Amino acid sequence: VATDRLTELDAAQIGLLLRSLVASPELLGSKTARSFRDSLVSMLELRTQQLHPSEAAALVPSLVKLRSNGGTQLADAIARRVSEGTMELQVTLVAAAAAGLSALRAVTPKLLEQTEKVLQQQVHLCTPRAVVQFAAAFTE
């Protein structure tokens, strides 16, 4: 029933459902949950442009947890969406997204360029974790 109603949800709501599903390892083990997850990923692949860059960036940790199950098309689309709004995101969110997308091998040259600009302008706001994440993004 839930998959039949996905079309009624906007991209942000679908992203929230995917993040919640991935956060629960118990749910991901079931066949029904895997099918639901695949439906969510498919819907997000079609609606990535509807996501605000911060919503797209917030999805990256879930994609990393899904790894190969998340679909490379979705990771690439998320990378493009994040790179379109990098300058308006918090530096810690940019660091986490860049590191995660780097781990997924979905970093675009534009994203790296925008990430470097954010780092240059906001390095004073970086947490130690963000510094490590930026380093990981630039070394992958």
mmCIF file with all atom_site columns, C-alpha atoms in Angstrom:
data_model
loop_
_atom_site.group_PDB
_atom_site.id
_atom_site.type_symbol
_atom_site.label_atom_id
_atom_site.label_alt_id
_atom_site.label_comp_id
_atom_site.label_asym_id
_atom_site.label_entity_id
_atom_site.label_seq_id
_atom_site.pdbx_PDB_ins_code
_atom_site.Cartn_x
_atom_site.Cartn_y
_atom_site.Cartn_z
_atom_site.occupancy
_atom_site.B_iso_or_equiv
_atom_site.pdbx_formal_charge
_atom_site.auth_seq_id
_atom_site.auth_comp_id
_atom_site.auth_asym_id
_atom_site.auth_atom_id
_atom_site.pdbx_PDB_model_num
ATOM 1   C CA . VAL A 1 1   ? 0.000  0.000  0.000   1.00 0.00 ? 1   VAL A CA 1
ATOM 2   C CA . ALA A 1 2   ? 2.791  2.451  0.914   1.00 0.00 ? 2   ALA A CA 1
ATOM 3   C CA . THR A 1 3   ? 4.516  2.134  -2.451  1.00 0.00 ? 3   THR A CA 1
ATOM 4   C CA . ASP A 1 4   ? 1.233  2.905  -4.230  1.00 0.00 ? 4   ASP A CA 1
ATOM 5   C CA . ARG A 1 5   ? 1.061  6.277  -2.472  1.00 0.00 ? 5   ARG A CA 1
ATOM 6   C CA . LEU A 1 6   ? 4.655  7.380  -3.134  1.00 0.00 ? 6   LEU A CA 1
ATOM 7   C CA . THR A 1 7   ? 3.537  9.503  -6.061  1.00 0.00 ? 7   THR A CA 1
ATOM 8   C CA . GLU A 1 8   ? 1.628  11.688 -3.605  1.00 0.00 ? 8   GLU A CA 1
ATOM 9   C CA . LEU A 1 9   ? 4.828  12.593 -1.724  1.00 0.00 ? 9   LEU A CA 1
ATOM 10  C CA . ASP A 1 10  ? 7.237  15.331 -2.651  1.00 0.00 ? 10  ASP A CA 1
ATOM 11  C CA . ALA A 1 11  ? 10.960 14.718 -3.057  1.00 0.00 ? 11  ALA A CA 1
ATOM 12  C CA . ALA A 1 12  ? 11.811 15.947 0.455   1.00 0.00 ? 12  ALA A CA 1
ATOM 13  C CA . GLN A 1 13  ? 9.311  13.539 2.014   1.00 0.00 ? 13  GLN A CA 1
ATOM 14  C CA . ILE A 1 14  ? 10.658 10.640 -0.049  1.00 0.00 ? 14  ILE A CA 1
ATOM 15  C CA . GLY A 1 15  ? 14.181 11.548 1.043   1.00 0.00 ? 15  GLY A CA 1
ATOM 16  C CA . LEU A 1 16  ? 13.104 11.605 4.673   1.00 0.00 ? 16  LEU A CA 1
ATOM 17  C CA . LEU A 1 17  ? 11.526 8.163  4.304   1.00 0.00 ? 17  LEU A CA 1
ATOM 18  C CA . LEU A 1 18  ? 14.716 6.796  2.740   1.00 0.00 ? 18  LEU A CA 1
ATOM 19  C CA . ARG A 1 19  ? 16.904 8.269  5.491   1.00 0.00 ? 19  ARG A CA 1
ATOM 20  C CA . SER A 1 20  ? 14.603 6.788  8.142   1.00 0.00 ? 20  SER A CA 1
ATOM 21  C CA . LEU A 1 21  ? 14.561 3.392  6.491   1.00 0.00 ? 21  LEU A CA 1
ATOM 22  C CA . VAL A 1 22  ? 18.342 3.247  6.186   1.00 0.00 ? 22  VAL A CA 1
ATOM 23  C CA . ALA A 1 23  ? 18.717 4.253  9.840   1.00 0.00 ? 23  ALA A CA 1
ATOM 24  C CA . SER A 1 24  ? 16.929 1.070  10.881  1.00 0.00 ? 24  SER A CA 1
ATOM 25  C CA . PRO A 1 25  ? 19.037 -2.033 10.115  1.00 0.00 ? 25  PRO A CA 1
ATOM 26  C CA . GLU A 1 26  ? 16.227 -4.271 11.362  1.00 0.00 ? 26  GLU A CA 1
ATOM 27  C CA . LEU A 1 27  ? 13.893 -2.956 8.680   1.00 0.00 ? 27  LEU A CA 1
ATOM 28  C CA . LEU A 1 28  ? 16.428 -3.186 5.868   1.00 0.00 ? 28  LEU A CA 1
ATOM 29  C CA . GLY A 1 29  ? 16.731 -6.919 6.428   1.00 0.00 ? 29  GLY A CA 1
ATOM 30  C CA . SER A 1 30  ? 13.208 -7.652 5.267   1.00 0.00 ? 30  SER A CA 1
ATOM 31  C CA . LYS A 1 31  ? 12.261 -8.275 1.649   1.00 0.00 ? 31  LYS A CA 1
ATOM 32  C CA . THR A 1 32  ? 9.395  -5.804 1.874   1.00 0.00 ? 32  THR A CA 1
ATOM 33  C CA . ALA A 1 33  ? 11.689 -3.065 3.186   1.00 0.00 ? 33  ALA A CA 1
ATOM 34  C CA . ARG A 1 34  ? 14.217 -3.700 0.411   1.00 0.00 ? 34  ARG A CA 1
ATOM 35  C CA . SER A 1 35  ? 11.455 -3.405 -2.160  1.00 0.00 ? 35  SER A CA 1
ATOM 36  C CA . PHE A 1 36  ? 10.203 -0.216 -0.514  1.00 0.00 ? 36  PHE A CA 1
ATOM 37  C CA . ARG A 1 37  ? 13.771 1.153  -0.443  1.00 0.00 ? 37  ARG A CA 1
ATOM 38  C CA . ASP A 1 38  ? 14.182 0.419  -4.145  1.00 0.00 ? 38  ASP A CA 1
ATOM 39  C CA . SER A 1 39  ? 10.931 2.258  -4.865  1.00 0.00 ? 39  SER A CA 1
ATOM 40  C CA . LEU A 1 40  ? 12.121 5.249  -2.851  1.00 0.00 ? 40  LEU A CA 1
ATOM 41  C CA . VAL A 1 41  ? 15.453 5.315  -4.702  1.00 0.00 ? 41  VAL A CA 1
ATOM 42  C CA . SER A 1 42  ? 13.672 5.125  -8.064  1.00 0.00 ? 42  SER A CA 1
ATOM 43  C CA . MET A 1 43  ? 11.349 7.984  -7.156  1.00 0.00 ? 43  MET A CA 1
ATOM 44  C CA . LEU A 1 44  ? 14.233 10.116 -5.928  1.00 0.00 ? 44  LEU A CA 1
ATOM 45  C CA . GLU A 1 45  ? 16.182 9.502  -9.127  1.00 0.00 ? 45  GLU A CA 1
ATOM 46  C CA . LEU A 1 46  ? 13.278 11.100 -10.992 1.00 0.00 ? 46  LEU A CA 1
ATOM 47  C CA . ARG A 1 47  ? 12.801 13.973 -8.532  1.00 0.00 ? 47  ARG A CA 1
ATOM 48  C CA . THR A 1 48  ? 16.298 14.968 -7.447  1.00 0.00 ? 48  THR A CA 1
ATOM 49  C CA . GLN A 1 49  ? 15.931 18.438 -8.990  1.00 0.00 ? 49  GLN A CA 1
ATOM 50  C CA . GLN A 1 50  ? 13.030 19.088 -6.613  1.00 0.00 ? 50  GLN A CA 1
ATOM 51  C CA . LEU A 1 51  ? 15.294 18.702 -3.587  1.00 0.00 ? 51  LEU A CA 1
ATOM 52  C CA . HIS A 1 52  ? 16.834 21.733 -1.941  1.00 0.00 ? 52  HIS A CA 1
ATOM 53  C CA . PRO A 1 53  ? 20.629 21.353 -1.939  1.00 0.00 ? 53  PRO A CA 1
ATOM 54  C CA . SER A 1 54  ? 20.602 20.900 1.848   1.00 0.00 ? 54  SER A CA 1
ATOM 55  C CA . GLU A 1 55  ? 18.054 18.081 1.536   1.00 0.00 ? 55  GLU A CA 1
ATOM 56  C CA . ALA A 1 56  ? 20.194 16.474 -1.149  1.00 0.00 ? 56  ALA A CA 1
ATOM 57  C CA . ALA A 1 57  ? 23.300 16.776 1.031   1.00 0.00 ? 57  ALA A CA 1
ATOM 58  C CA . ALA A 1 58  ? 21.445 15.231 3.974   1.00 0.00 ? 58  ALA A CA 1
ATOM 59  C CA . LEU A 1 59  ? 20.762 12.135 1.853   1.00 0.00 ? 59  LEU A CA 1
ATOM 60  C CA . VAL A 1 60  ? 24.440 11.403 1.236   1.00 0.00 ? 60  VAL A CA 1
ATOM 61  C CA . PRO A 1 61  ? 25.095 9.476  4.492   1.00 0.00 ? 61  PRO A CA 1
ATOM 62  C CA . SER A 1 62  ? 22.135 7.220  3.669   1.00 0.00 ? 62  SER A CA 1
ATOM 63  C CA . LEU A 1 63  ? 23.509 6.579  0.196   1.00 0.00 ? 63  LEU A CA 1
ATOM 64  C CA . VAL A 1 64  ? 26.859 5.681  1.717   1.00 0.00 ? 64  VAL A CA 1
ATOM 65  C CA . LYS A 1 65  ? 25.129 3.189  4.019   1.00 0.00 ? 65  LYS A CA 1
ATOM 66  C CA . LEU A 1 66  ? 23.273 1.717  1.063   1.00 0.00 ? 66  LEU A CA 1
ATOM 67  C CA . ARG A 1 67  ? 26.503 1.721  -0.988  1.00 0.00 ? 67  ARG A CA 1
ATOM 68  C CA . SER A 1 68  ? 25.837 -0.361 -4.086  1.00 0.00 ? 68  SER A CA 1
ATOM 69  C CA . ASN A 1 69  ? 22.129 -0.663 -3.326  1.00 0.00 ? 69  ASN A CA 1
ATOM 70  C CA . GLY A 1 70  ? 21.548 3.070  -3.704  1.00 0.00 ? 70  GLY A CA 1
ATOM 71  C CA . GLY A 1 71  ? 22.136 3.195  -7.416  1.00 0.00 ? 71  GLY A CA 1
ATOM 72  C CA . THR A 1 72  ? 24.877 5.231  -8.991  1.00 0.00 ? 72  THR A CA 1
ATOM 73  C CA . GLN A 1 73  ? 22.398 7.381  -10.886 1.00 0.00 ? 73  GLN A CA 1
ATOM 74  C CA . LEU A 1 74  ? 20.965 8.694  -7.637  1.00 0.00 ? 74  LEU A CA 1
ATOM 75  C CA . ALA A 1 75  ? 24.413 9.442  -6.194  1.00 0.00 ? 75  ALA A CA 1
ATOM 76  C CA . ASP A 1 76  ? 25.392 11.296 -9.371  1.00 0.00 ? 76  ASP A CA 1
ATOM 77  C CA . ALA A 1 77  ? 22.152 13.285 -9.357  1.00 0.00 ? 77  ALA A CA 1
ATOM 78  C CA . ILE A 1 78  ? 22.601 14.136 -5.677  1.00 0.00 ? 78  ILE A CA 1
ATOM 79  C CA . ALA A 1 79  ? 26.172 15.289 -6.382  1.00 0.00 ? 79  ALA A CA 1
ATOM 80  C CA . ARG A 1 80  ? 24.945 17.621 -9.117  1.00 0.00 ? 80  ARG A CA 1
ATOM 81  C CA . ARG A 1 81  ? 22.199 18.998 -6.869  1.00 0.00 ? 81  ARG A CA 1
ATOM 82  C CA . VAL A 1 82  ? 24.576 19.590 -3.954  1.00 0.00 ? 82  VAL A CA 1
ATOM 83  C CA . SER A 1 83  ? 27.090 21.332 -6.226  1.00 0.00 ? 83  SER A CA 1
ATOM 84  C CA . GLU A 1 84  ? 24.366 23.720 -7.407  1.00 0.00 ? 84  GLU A CA 1
ATOM 85  C CA . GLY A 1 85  ? 23.844 25.043 -3.884  1.00 0.00 ? 85  GLY A CA 1
ATOM 86  C CA . THR A 1 86  ? 27.132 24.443 -2.109  1.00 0.00 ? 86  THR A CA 1
ATOM 87  C CA . MET A 1 87  ? 27.720 28.103 -1.300  1.00 0.00 ? 87  MET A CA 1
ATOM 88  C CA . GLU A 1 88  ? 24.483 28.346 0.690   1.00 0.00 ? 88  GLU A CA 1
ATOM 89  C CA . LEU A 1 89  ? 25.107 25.248 2.837   1.00 0.00 ? 89  LEU A CA 1
ATOM 90  C CA . GLN A 1 90  ? 26.755 25.025 6.242   1.00 0.00 ? 90  GLN A CA 1
ATOM 91  C CA . VAL A 1 91  ? 30.412 24.118 5.989   1.00 0.00 ? 91  VAL A CA 1
ATOM 92  C CA . THR A 1 92  ? 29.924 20.943 8.048   1.00 0.00 ? 92  THR A CA 1
ATOM 93  C CA . LEU A 1 93  ? 27.168 19.756 5.704   1.00 0.00 ? 93  LEU A CA 1
ATOM 94  C CA . VAL A 1 94  ? 29.365 20.435 2.669   1.00 0.00 ? 94  VAL A CA 1
ATOM 95  C CA . ALA A 1 95  ? 32.222 18.490 4.261   1.00 0.00 ? 95  ALA A CA 1
ATOM 96  C CA . ALA A 1 96  ? 30.030 15.477 5.062   1.00 0.00 ? 96  ALA A CA 1
ATOM 97  C CA . ALA A 1 97  ? 28.413 15.481 1.619   1.00 0.00 ? 97  ALA A CA 1
ATOM 98  C CA . ALA A 1 98  ? 31.721 15.838 -0.214  1.00 0.00 ? 98  ALA A CA 1
ATOM 99  C CA . ALA A 1 99  ? 33.333 13.024 1.776   1.00 0.00 ? 99  ALA A CA 1
ATOM 100 C CA . GLY A 1 100 ? 30.342 10.726 1.302   1.00 0.00 ? 100 GLY A CA 1
ATOM 101 C CA . LEU A 1 101 ? 30.055 11.424 -2.414  1.00 0.00 ? 101 LEU A CA 1
ATOM 102 C CA . SER A 1 102 ? 33.782 10.886 -2.752  1.00 0.00 ? 102 SER A CA 1
ATOM 103 C CA . ALA A 1 103 ? 33.426 7.477  -1.103  1.00 0.00 ? 103 ALA A CA 1
ATOM 104 C CA . LEU A 1 104 ? 30.668 6.690  -3.611  1.00 0.00 ? 104 LEU A CA 1
ATOM 105 C CA . ARG A 1 105 ? 32.888 7.900  -6.459  1.00 0.00 ? 105 ARG A CA 1
ATOM 106 C CA . ALA A 1 106 ? 30.222 10.436 -7.428  1.00 0.00 ? 106 ALA A CA 1
ATOM 107 C CA . VAL A 1 107 ? 32.211 13.644 -7.046  1.00 0.00 ? 107 VAL A CA 1
ATOM 108 C CA . THR A 1 108 ? 32.047 15.993 -10.010 1.00 0.00 ? 108 THR A CA 1
ATOM 109 C CA . PRO A 1 109 ? 34.701 18.590 -10.868 1.00 0.00 ? 109 PRO A CA 1
ATOM 110 C CA . LYS A 1 110 ? 32.125 21.313 -10.168 1.00 0.00 ? 110 LYS A CA 1
ATOM 111 C CA . LEU A 1 111 ? 31.437 19.891 -6.710  1.00 0.00 ? 111 LEU A CA 1
ATOM 112 C CA . LEU A 1 112 ? 35.157 19.816 -5.906  1.00 0.00 ? 112 LEU A CA 1
ATOM 113 C CA . GLU A 1 113 ? 35.535 23.394 -7.124  1.00 0.00 ? 113 GLU A CA 1
ATOM 114 C CA . GLN A 1 114 ? 32.568 24.583 -5.047  1.00 0.00 ? 114 GLN A CA 1
ATOM 115 C CA . THR A 1 115 ? 33.776 22.604 -2.033  1.00 0.00 ? 115 THR A CA 1
ATOM 116 C CA . GLU A 1 116 ? 37.183 24.243 -2.278  1.00 0.00 ? 116 GLU A CA 1
ATOM 117 C CA . LYS A 1 117 ? 35.550 27.698 -2.349  1.00 0.00 ? 117 LYS A CA 1
ATOM 118 C CA . VAL A 1 118 ? 33.484 26.895 0.737   1.00 0.00 ? 118 VAL A CA 1
ATOM 119 C CA . LEU A 1 119 ? 36.565 25.629 2.530   1.00 0.00 ? 119 LEU A CA 1
ATOM 120 C CA . GLN A 1 120 ? 38.566 28.751 1.650   1.00 0.00 ? 120 GLN A CA 1
ATOM 121 C CA . GLN A 1 121 ? 35.801 31.087 2.818   1.00 0.00 ? 121 GLN A CA 1
ATOM 122 C CA . GLN A 1 122 ? 34.676 29.204 5.903   1.00 0.00 ? 122 GLN A CA 1
ATOM 123 C CA . VAL A 1 123 ? 37.690 27.253 7.153   1.00 0.00 ? 123 VAL A CA 1
ATOM 124 C CA . HIS A 1 124 ? 37.373 29.061 10.487  1.00 0.00 ? 124 HIS A CA 1
ATOM 125 C CA . LEU A 1 125 ? 33.965 27.404 10.988  1.00 0.00 ? 125 LEU A CA 1
ATOM 126 C CA . CYS A 1 126 ? 35.233 23.853 10.427  1.00 0.00 ? 126 CYS A CA 1
ATOM 127 C CA . THR A 1 127 ? 35.008 21.320 13.188  1.00 0.00 ? 127 THR A CA 1
ATOM 128 C CA . PRO A 1 128 ? 37.838 18.780 13.462  1.00 0.00 ? 128 PRO A CA 1
ATOM 129 C CA . ARG A 1 129 ? 35.505 16.225 11.893  1.00 0.00 ? 129 ARG A CA 1
ATOM 130 C CA . ALA A 1 130 ? 34.797 18.554 8.953   1.00 0.00 ? 130 ALA A CA 1
ATOM 131 C CA . VAL A 1 131 ? 38.529 18.995 8.366   1.00 0.00 ? 131 VAL A CA 1
ATOM 132 C CA . VAL A 1 132 ? 38.944 15.222 8.158   1.00 0.00 ? 132 VAL A CA 1
ATOM 133 C CA . GLN A 1 133 ? 35.939 14.947 5.840   1.00 0.00 ? 133 GLN A CA 1
ATOM 134 C CA . PHE A 1 134 ? 37.319 17.651 3.537   1.00 0.00 ? 134 PHE A CA 1
ATOM 135 C CA . ALA A 1 135 ? 40.659 15.853 3.475   1.00 0.00 ? 135 ALA A CA 1
ATOM 136 C CA . ALA A 1 136 ? 38.923 12.595 2.569   1.00 0.00 ? 136 ALA A CA 1
ATOM 137 C CA . ALA A 1 137 ? 36.952 14.296 -0.208  1.00 0.00 ? 137 ALA A CA 1
ATOM 138 C CA . PHE A 1 138 ? 40.047 15.814 -1.762  1.00 0.00 ? 138 PHE A CA 1
ATOM 139 C CA . THR A 1 139 ? 42.175 12.666 -1.538  1.00 0.00 ? 139 THR A CA 1
ATOM 140 C CA . GLU A 1 140 ? 39.738 10.145 -3.063  1.00 0.00 ? 140 GLU A CA 1
#
